[in-house]
Backbone as JSON, one array per atom type, in Angstrom:
{
  "sequence": "HRGGLPVRARPDTLGYRATKFARRHAGWLAAALVFLMLLVGFAVSMALQVERTAHQRDLADQRAEVAGEVSRFLVDLFRVSAPDEAVGEWITARSLLDRGANQIRYDVQKDPGVRAALLDAMGRAYASLGNSREAGDLLRQAEELLAELPSKRGDLASLRTQIGSLESHDGKTAQAVETLRGALADLTLVHGPVHRD",
  "N": [[-52.06, -43.08, -13.93], [-50.91, -42.52, -16.47], [-51.04, -39.74, -16.46], [-49.08, -39.11, -14.69], [-49.66, -39.19, -12.03], [-49.78, -40.29, -8.58], [-50.36, -43.78, -7.93], [-52.63, -46.22, -6.47], [-51.61, -48.72, -6.33], [-49.02, -48.76, -5.55], [-46.91, -48.39, -2.6], [-47.75, -45.68, -0.51], [-45.61, -43.48, -0.15], [-43.55, -40.71, 0.95], [-41.32, -40.23, -0.68], [-42.08, -41.53, -3.06], [-44.35, -40.0, -3.85], [-43.04, -37.52, -4.13], [-41.29, -38.03, -6.23], [-43.09, -38.54, -8.33], [-44.32, -36.03, -8.45], [-42.13, -34.43, -9.18], [-41.59, -35.42, -11.73], [-43.88, -34.7, -13.07], [-43.72, -31.93, -13.04], [-41.28, -31.16, -14.18], [-40.06, -29.2, -15.84], [-40.68, -26.74, -14.59], [-39.45, -27.16, -12.09], [-36.77, -27.45, -12.84], [-36.28, -24.88, -13.81], [-36.69, -23.44, -11.43], [-34.61, -24.47, -9.9], [-32.34, -23.63, -11.35], [-32.71, -20.87, -11.07], [-32.43, -20.68, -8.28], [-29.76, -21.51, -7.99], [-28.47, -19.44, -9.38], [-29.16, -17.33, -7.72], [-27.87, -18.04, -5.31], [-25.21, -18.04, -6.24], [-24.96, -15.31, -6.92], [-25.29, -14.17, -4.37], [-23.02, -15.19, -3.06], [-20.95, -14.08, -4.63], [-21.41, -11.36, -4.15], [-20.91, -11.25, -1.39], [-18.18, -11.88, -1.37], [-17.24, -9.68, -2.81], [-17.89, -7.59, -1.07], [-16.22, -8.25, 1.05], [-13.69, -7.97, -0.2], [-13.78, -5.24, -0.8], [-13.9, -4.15, 1.78], [-11.41, -4.95, 2.7], [-9.71, -3.52, 0.95], [-10.44, -0.94, 1.72], [-9.5, -0.93, 4.37], [-6.76, -1.19, 3.88], [-6.31, 1.23, 2.53], [-6.93, 3.02, 4.59], [-4.87, 2.39, 6.39], [-2.64, 3.14, 4.86], [-3.14, 5.89, 4.6], [-2.93, 6.66, 7.25], [-0.22, 6.12, 7.74], [0.93, 7.86, 5.87], [0.08, 10.28, 6.96], [1.49, 10.26, 9.39], [4.13, 10.34, 8.42], [4.07, 12.81, 7.13], [3.56, 14.53, 9.32], [5.9, 14.11, 10.77], [7.87, 15.09, 8.99], [7.07, 17.77, 8.79], [7.51, 18.6, 11.43], [10.25, 18.2, 11.51], [11.2, 20.06, 9.63], [10.38, 22.36, 10.82], [12.29, 23.32, 12.47], [13.88, 24.89, 10.89], [12.7, 27.3, 10.73], [12.89, 30.85, 11.26], [12.51, 31.74, 13.96], [13.0, 29.42, 15.38], [15.52, 28.46, 14.67], [17.55, 29.98, 15.81], [19.72, 31.61, 14.85], [21.39, 29.72, 13.64], [22.87, 28.13, 10.77], [20.99, 26.25, 8.71], [21.2, 23.27, 7.01], [20.19, 21.13, 4.3], [21.3, 18.65, 4.59], [21.94, 18.57, 7.35], [19.38, 18.62, 8.43], [18.39, 16.19, 7.43], [20.17, 14.42, 8.72], [19.46, 14.85, 11.4], [16.79, 14.03, 11.35], [17.08, 11.33, 10.53], [18.44, 10.26, 12.73], [16.5, 10.59, 14.71], [14.5, 8.83, 13.82], [15.81, 6.35, 13.8], [16.15, 5.73, 16.5], [13.67, 5.86, 17.65], [11.73, 3.77, 18.88], [9.14, 3.6, 19.6], [7.3, 4.13, 17.67], [5.02, 2.7, 15.29], [6.04, -0.22, 13.48], [5.54, -0.22, 10.68], [5.17, 2.5, 10.14], [7.65, 3.51, 10.96], [9.25, 2.22, 9.06], [8.31, 3.44, 6.7], [9.12, 6.08, 7.18], [11.93, 5.74, 7.36], [12.37, 4.88, 4.76], [11.58, 7.19, 3.31], [13.52, 9.01, 4.23], [15.82, 7.69, 3.4], [15.55, 7.77, 0.61], [15.72, 10.51, 0.29], [18.39, 11.01, 1.08], [19.61, 9.56, -0.97], [18.92, 11.13, -3.15], [20.51, 13.3, -2.63], [22.92, 12.29, -3.22], [24.28, 10.72, -1.39], [24.9, 7.72, -1.12], [25.72, 5.72, 0.65], [24.68, 6.31, 3.25], [22.0, 6.41, 2.48], [21.59, 3.76, 1.64], [21.99, 2.4, 4.11], [19.79, 3.35, 5.63], [17.64, 2.49, 4.02], [18.0, -0.27, 4.14], [17.49, -0.72, 6.84], [14.8, -0.08, 6.88], [13.92, -2.13, 5.23], [14.4, -4.39, 6.87], [12.48, -3.95, 8.86], [10.07, -4.06, 7.35], [10.19, -6.65, 6.38], [9.29, -8.21, 8.42], [6.61, -7.81, 8.44], [4.04, -9.28, 7.09], [1.82, -8.23, 5.72], [2.78, -6.1, 4.32], [4.06, -6.78, 1.99], [4.04, -5.88, -0.69], [4.99, -3.24, -0.4], [7.49, -3.86, 0.54], [8.64, -5.05, -1.7], [8.79, -2.83, -3.43], [10.57, -1.25, -1.97], [12.84, -2.91, -1.97], [13.39, -2.86, -4.67], [14.2, -0.2, -4.95], [16.52, -0.28, -3.33], [18.02, -2.14, -4.79], [18.4, -0.69, -7.17], [19.97, 1.4, -6.2], [22.23, -0.03, -5.35], [23.07, -1.03, -7.81], [23.69, 1.38, -9.08], [25.89, 2.09, -7.57], [27.74, 0.3, -8.47], [27.7, -2.27, -7.47], [26.99, -4.86, -8.71], [26.43, -7.7, -8.51], [25.3, -7.87, -5.96], [23.13, -6.18, -6.34], [21.63, -7.63, -8.22], [20.88, -9.84, -6.68], [19.31, -8.57, -4.71], [17.27, -7.45, -6.31], [16.16, -9.79, -7.3], [15.0, -10.73, -4.98], [13.05, -8.74, -4.7], [11.5, -9.32, -6.95], [10.57, -11.87, -6.23], [8.97, -11.17, -4.05], [7.02, -9.6, -5.34], [5.87, -11.55, -6.96], [4.71, -13.19, -5.04], [2.75, -11.43, -4.1], [1.23, -10.63, -6.4], [1.05, -12.84, -8.1], [2.34, -14.99, -10.79], [2.03, -13.69, -13.28], [1.88, -10.46, -14.02], [1.76, -6.9, -14.44], [3.57, -5.43, -12.82]],
  "CA": [[-50.66, -43.43, -14.2], [-50.46, -41.78, -17.65], [-50.94, -38.33, -16.09], [-47.97, -38.93, -13.75], [-50.17, -39.1, -10.67], [-49.53, -41.5, -7.79], [-51.38, -44.81, -8.04], [-52.81, -46.91, -5.19], [-50.93, -50.01, -6.37], [-47.7, -48.59, -4.92], [-46.99, -47.86, -1.23], [-47.89, -44.22, -0.53], [-44.51, -42.89, 0.63], [-43.2, -39.33, 0.57], [-40.4, -40.32, -1.82], [-42.86, -41.88, -4.25], [-45.14, -38.83, -4.23], [-42.12, -36.46, -4.57], [-40.8, -38.42, -7.56], [-44.18, -38.31, -9.28], [-44.49, -34.58, -8.56], [-40.97, -33.92, -9.93], [-41.73, -35.8, -13.14], [-44.99, -33.92, -13.66], [-43.36, -30.51, -13.11], [-39.83, -31.14, -14.4], [-39.64, -27.92, -16.42], [-40.72, -25.7, -13.56], [-38.44, -27.46, -11.07], [-35.45, -27.13, -13.4], [-36.16, -23.42, -13.83], [-36.53, -22.98, -10.05], [-33.26, -24.86, -9.47], [-31.41, -22.71, -12.0], [-32.87, -19.58, -10.4], [-31.84, -20.79, -6.94], [-28.3, -21.54, -8.15], [-28.05, -18.08, -9.73], [-29.33, -16.52, -6.52], [-26.77, -18.39, -4.4], [-23.98, -17.52, -6.86], [-24.97, -13.86, -6.77], [-25.05, -13.86, -2.95], [-21.61, -15.49, -2.75], [-20.09, -13.08, -5.28], [-21.59, -10.09, -3.43], [-20.2, -11.37, -0.11], [-16.75, -11.76, -1.68], [-16.97, -8.29, -3.2], [-17.94, -6.78, 0.16], [-14.99, -8.56, 1.79], [-12.59, -7.33, -0.94], [-13.91, -3.79, -0.62], [-13.52, -3.84, 3.16], [-9.95, -5.12, 2.78], [-9.12, -2.38, 0.27], [-10.67, 0.23, 2.57], [-8.57, -1.03, 5.49], [-5.42, -0.87, 3.36], [-6.27, 2.67, 2.26], [-6.87, 3.69, 5.89], [-3.51, 2.2, 6.91], [-1.71, 3.99, 4.09], [-3.41, 7.28, 4.95], [-2.38, 6.87, 8.58], [1.24, 6.17, 7.59], [1.25, 9.11, 5.18], [-0.11, 11.35, 7.93], [2.63, 10.21, 10.32], [5.32, 10.82, 7.69], [3.87, 14.25, 6.92], [3.78, 15.22, 10.61], [7.33, 14.02, 11.1], [8.63, 16.01, 8.13], [6.73, 19.14, 9.18], [8.24, 18.87, 12.67], [11.67, 18.25, 11.19], [11.51, 21.31, 8.94], [10.0, 23.48, 11.66], [13.53, 23.84, 13.07], [14.52, 25.86, 9.99], [12.0, 28.59, 10.84], [13.8, 31.81, 11.89], [12.38, 31.8, 15.41], [13.47, 28.17, 15.96], [16.91, 28.17, 14.32], [18.4, 30.78, 16.69], [20.95, 32.07, 14.18], [22.14, 28.63, 13.02], [22.63, 27.84, 9.36], [20.4, 24.92, 8.59], [21.37, 22.69, 5.68], [19.35, 19.95, 4.05], [22.02, 17.49, 5.14], [21.8, 18.55, 8.81], [18.0, 18.22, 8.69], [18.3, 14.75, 7.19], [20.88, 13.73, 9.79], [18.64, 14.94, 12.61], [15.62, 13.17, 11.15], [17.5, 9.92, 10.51], [18.73, 9.86, 14.11], [15.23, 10.48, 15.44], [13.8, 7.63, 13.37], [16.56, 5.15, 14.2], [16.04, 5.43, 17.93], [12.3, 5.99, 18.11], [11.13, 2.44, 18.77], [7.74, 3.7, 20.01], [6.46, 4.2, 16.47], [4.62, 1.48, 14.62], [7.09, -0.63, 12.53], [5.19, 0.22, 9.32], [5.42, 3.94, 10.07], [9.12, 3.68, 10.99], [9.78, 1.8, 7.75], [7.98, 4.49, 5.73], [9.99, 7.22, 7.47], [13.29, 5.37, 6.95], [12.33, 4.86, 3.29], [11.57, 8.59, 2.84], [14.82, 9.61, 4.52], [16.79, 7.03, 2.53], [15.4, 8.32, -0.75], [16.24, 11.89, 0.32], [19.86, 10.89, 1.05], [20.01, 9.11, -2.31], [18.82, 12.26, -4.07], [21.65, 14.18, -2.36], [24.14, 11.61, -3.66], [24.9, 9.99, -0.29], [24.33, 6.38, -1.27], [26.03, 4.89, 1.81], [23.66, 6.59, 4.26], [20.72, 6.0, 1.9], [21.54, 2.3, 1.71], [21.81, 2.0, 5.51], [18.41, 3.63, 6.03], [16.74, 1.63, 3.27], [18.15, -1.64, 4.67], [16.76, -0.76, 8.11], [13.37, -0.14, 6.52], [13.69, -3.48, 4.71], [14.32, -5.3, 8.02], [11.18, -3.75, 9.5], [8.98, -4.52, 6.48], [10.28, -8.1, 6.2], [8.55, -8.85, 9.51], [5.19, -7.47, 8.31], [3.56, -9.94, 5.87], [0.84, -7.42, 4.99], [3.49, -5.04, 3.6], [4.9, -7.44, 0.99], [4.15, -5.02, -1.87], [5.89, -2.14, -0.04], [8.83, -4.44, 0.65], [9.14, -5.22, -3.07], [9.15, -1.49, -3.91], [11.78, -0.85, -1.24], [13.97, -3.71, -2.47], [13.7, -2.34, -6.0], [14.97, 1.03, -4.7], [17.84, -0.7, -2.84], [18.73, -2.75, -5.92], [18.82, 0.4, -8.08], [21.06, 2.1, -5.53], [23.41, -0.92, -5.42], [23.5, -1.04, -9.2], [24.3, 2.69, -9.33], [27.19, 2.09, -6.88], [28.61, -0.68, -9.09], [27.6, -3.56, -6.77], [26.06, -5.53, -9.61], [25.99, -9.0, -7.99], [24.42, -7.6, -4.83], [21.91, -5.6, -6.9], [20.87, -8.71, -8.84], [20.28, -10.62, -5.58], [18.26, -7.74, -4.1], [16.16, -7.34, -7.26], [15.48, -11.09, -7.33], [14.13, -10.73, -3.8], [11.9, -7.89, -5.01], [10.67, -10.08, -7.89], [9.9, -12.93, -5.46], [7.9, -10.53, -3.28], [5.95, -9.22, -6.27], [5.21, -12.78, -7.4], [3.84, -13.59, -3.94], [1.63, -10.5, -3.98], [0.39, -10.54, -7.6], [1.07, -14.04, -8.92], [3.45, -15.0, -11.75], [1.8, -12.85, -14.45], [1.35, -9.14, -13.61], [2.61, -5.86, -15.06], [4.67, -5.08, -11.91]],
  "C": [[-50.13, -42.63, -15.39], [-50.29, -40.29, -17.36], [-49.82, -38.06, -15.09], [-48.43, -38.78, -12.32], [-49.85, -40.37, -9.9], [-50.69, -42.5, -7.96], [-51.44, -45.58, -6.72], [-52.1, -48.26, -5.16], [-49.54, -49.94, -5.74], [-47.87, -48.11, -3.49], [-46.95, -46.32, -1.29], [-46.82, -43.59, 0.37], [-44.24, -41.48, 0.13], [-42.27, -39.32, -0.64], [-41.13, -40.61, -3.12], [-43.65, -40.68, -4.75], [-44.24, -37.71, -4.78], [-41.59, -36.76, -5.98], [-41.86, -38.16, -8.62], [-44.38, -36.8, -9.52], [-43.36, -33.99, -9.42], [-41.09, -34.24, -11.4], [-42.82, -34.97, -13.83], [-44.56, -32.46, -13.9], [-41.85, -30.31, -13.34], [-39.34, -29.8, -14.93], [-39.59, -26.81, -15.38], [-39.67, -25.92, -12.48], [-37.03, -27.14, -11.57], [-35.23, -25.62, -13.42], [-35.95, -22.87, -12.42], [-35.13, -23.3, -9.53], [-32.21, -23.94, -10.07], [-31.47, -21.33, -11.34], [-32.23, -19.59, -9.01], [-30.31, -20.78, -7.02], [-27.77, -20.15, -8.5], [-28.12, -17.16, -8.51], [-28.2, -16.77, -5.53], [-25.44, -17.86, -4.95], [-23.87, -16.02, -6.71], [-24.66, -13.46, -5.33], [-23.59, -14.09, -2.57], [-20.7, -14.44, -3.37], [-20.22, -11.72, -4.6], [-20.85, -10.12, -2.09], [-18.69, -11.24, -0.32], [-16.37, -10.33, -2.04], [-16.96, -7.37, -1.99], [-16.66, -7.0, 0.97], [-13.78, -7.89, 1.13], [-12.6, -5.83, -0.74], [-13.49, -3.37, 0.78], [-12.01, -3.96, 3.33], [-9.24, -3.94, 2.13], [-9.28, -1.1, 1.08], [-9.71, 0.23, 3.75], [-7.15, -0.69, 5.06], [-5.28, 0.63, 3.11], [-6.19, 3.45, 3.57], [-5.47, 3.58, 6.49], [-2.53, 3.11, 6.18], [-1.91, 5.46, 4.41], [-2.83, 7.6, 6.32], [-0.85, 6.99, 8.52], [1.65, 7.47, 6.92], [1.1, 10.3, 6.12], [1.04, 11.42, 8.92], [3.9, 10.76, 9.66], [5.23, 12.33, 7.49], [4.13, 15.02, 8.21], [5.25, 15.23, 10.99], [8.13, 15.03, 10.29], [8.33, 17.47, 8.47], [7.49, 19.51, 10.45], [9.74, 19.01, 12.41], [12.05, 19.59, 10.54], [11.12, 22.55, 9.75], [11.25, 24.13, 12.28], [14.21, 24.87, 12.17], [13.81, 27.21, 10.0], [12.89, 29.56, 11.61], [13.69, 31.85, 13.41], [12.85, 30.54, 16.11], [14.97, 27.97, 15.76], [17.92, 28.92, 15.18], [19.75, 31.07, 16.04], [21.77, 30.97, 13.53], [21.87, 28.61, 11.52], [22.12, 26.41, 9.3], [20.57, 24.44, 7.16], [20.43, 21.49, 5.54], [19.99, 18.72, 4.67], [21.85, 17.43, 6.66], [20.37, 18.17, 9.21], [17.81, 16.71, 8.51], [18.98, 13.96, 8.3], [20.05, 13.71, 11.07], [17.43, 14.0, 12.5], [15.98, 11.7, 11.18], [17.8, 9.43, 11.93], [17.45, 9.7, 14.92], [14.52, 9.16, 15.09], [14.49, 6.37, 13.88], [16.27, 4.75, 15.63], [14.64, 5.58, 18.48], [11.58, 4.66, 17.91], [9.67, 2.45, 19.19], [6.81, 3.68, 18.8], [6.15, 2.8, 15.94], [5.69, 1.09, 13.59], [6.8, -0.19, 11.08], [5.46, 1.69, 9.12], [6.92, 4.2, 10.08], [9.74, 3.3, 9.64], [9.51, 2.86, 6.7], [8.87, 5.71, 5.93], [11.43, 6.94, 7.04], [13.4, 5.36, 5.42], [12.41, 6.29, 2.75], [12.93, 9.24, 3.06], [15.91, 9.0, 3.62], [16.74, 7.57, 1.11], [15.93, 9.77, -0.81], [17.76, 11.88, 0.29], [20.34, 10.49, -0.34], [19.94, 10.28, -3.29], [19.92, 13.29, -3.84], [22.98, 13.53, -2.76], [24.85, 10.85, -2.56], [24.33, 8.58, -0.27], [24.62, 5.49, -0.08], [24.96, 5.06, 2.89], [22.28, 6.17, 3.77], [20.55, 4.49, 2.0], [21.31, 1.79, 3.12], [20.35, 2.19, 5.95], [17.42, 2.7, 5.32], [16.81, 0.18, 3.76], [17.43, -1.78, 6.02], [15.25, -0.85, 7.86], [13.02, -1.54, 6.01], [13.55, -4.49, 5.85], [12.96, -5.18, 8.71], [10.04, -4.33, 8.66], [9.0, -6.04, 6.29], [9.5, -8.85, 7.28], [7.05, -8.56, 9.45], [4.64, -8.08, 7.02], [2.57, -9.1, 5.06], [1.5, -6.33, 4.14], [4.39, -5.6, 2.5], [5.1, -6.58, -0.26], [5.08, -3.84, -1.61], [7.32, -2.64, 0.04], [9.44, -4.62, -0.75], [9.58, -3.88, -3.65], [10.45, -1.01, -3.26], [13.0, -1.61, -1.76], [14.35, -3.28, -3.89], [14.55, -1.08, -5.89], [16.39, 0.68, -4.25], [18.66, -1.3, -3.98], [19.22, -1.71, -6.91], [20.0, 1.16, -7.5], [22.35, 1.27, -5.59], [23.95, -0.97, -6.84], [24.23, 0.26, -9.55], [25.7, 2.76, -8.7], [28.15, 1.04, -7.44], [28.61, -2.03, -8.4], [26.6, -4.44, -7.52], [25.54, -6.85, -9.05], [25.01, -8.82, -6.84], [23.08, -7.04, -5.32], [21.03, -6.68, -7.51], [20.17, -9.54, -7.76], [19.12, -9.85, -4.94], [17.04, -7.66, -5.01], [15.44, -8.67, -7.44], [14.56, -11.24, -6.12], [12.88, -9.9, -4.04], [10.94, -8.62, -5.95], [9.91, -11.19, -7.17], [8.74, -12.34, -4.64], [6.72, -10.16, -4.18], [5.18, -10.44, -6.75], [4.27, -13.3, -6.31], [2.59, -12.72, -3.86], [0.68, -10.62, -5.17], [0.27, -11.81, -8.42], [2.13, -13.91, -10.0], [3.26, -14.09, -12.96], [1.13, -11.55, -13.98], [2.29, -8.09, -14.18], [3.76, -5.42, -14.16], [5.78, -6.1, -11.96]]
}
């Protein structure tokens, strides 16, 4: 009894023997339990890290695919300005943008994320030429497409920030404030209430 061993005066059950064993080897069992908990914690954190990494890889692949589509579209658009394609026409940046904007507007075959990226690129190009009306139209179309894609919430916030800046530049202050509040709400959903963005 003093050594913590089972005695014959008690019924010889598994619970009784396990309790006696645990009391005799309490230090070793506590160390084994701590080790097991650390092992499980490490396995869970590694599984979460693998999942996060896979998600980031998928996002990077999607962005690379969209960037490739935008690049191909712009290369095809500017190919018309090559001497053998232009057939004596004067090609202006504005005419290229108009042609590209029309292609994007009516090309419903493209993935909505790709169309939104193209509309965004064309809208920013129009804005840089000083045509804020056309830029705003294209950016709003991109906004409509991105609003239906929950995975693109961060891109939507960036787009709304661009639209709000354009509206502010055009003197539409109340509209700009509303748009920028929408961008802030999107960023809060993506990053939480405290983030540098």
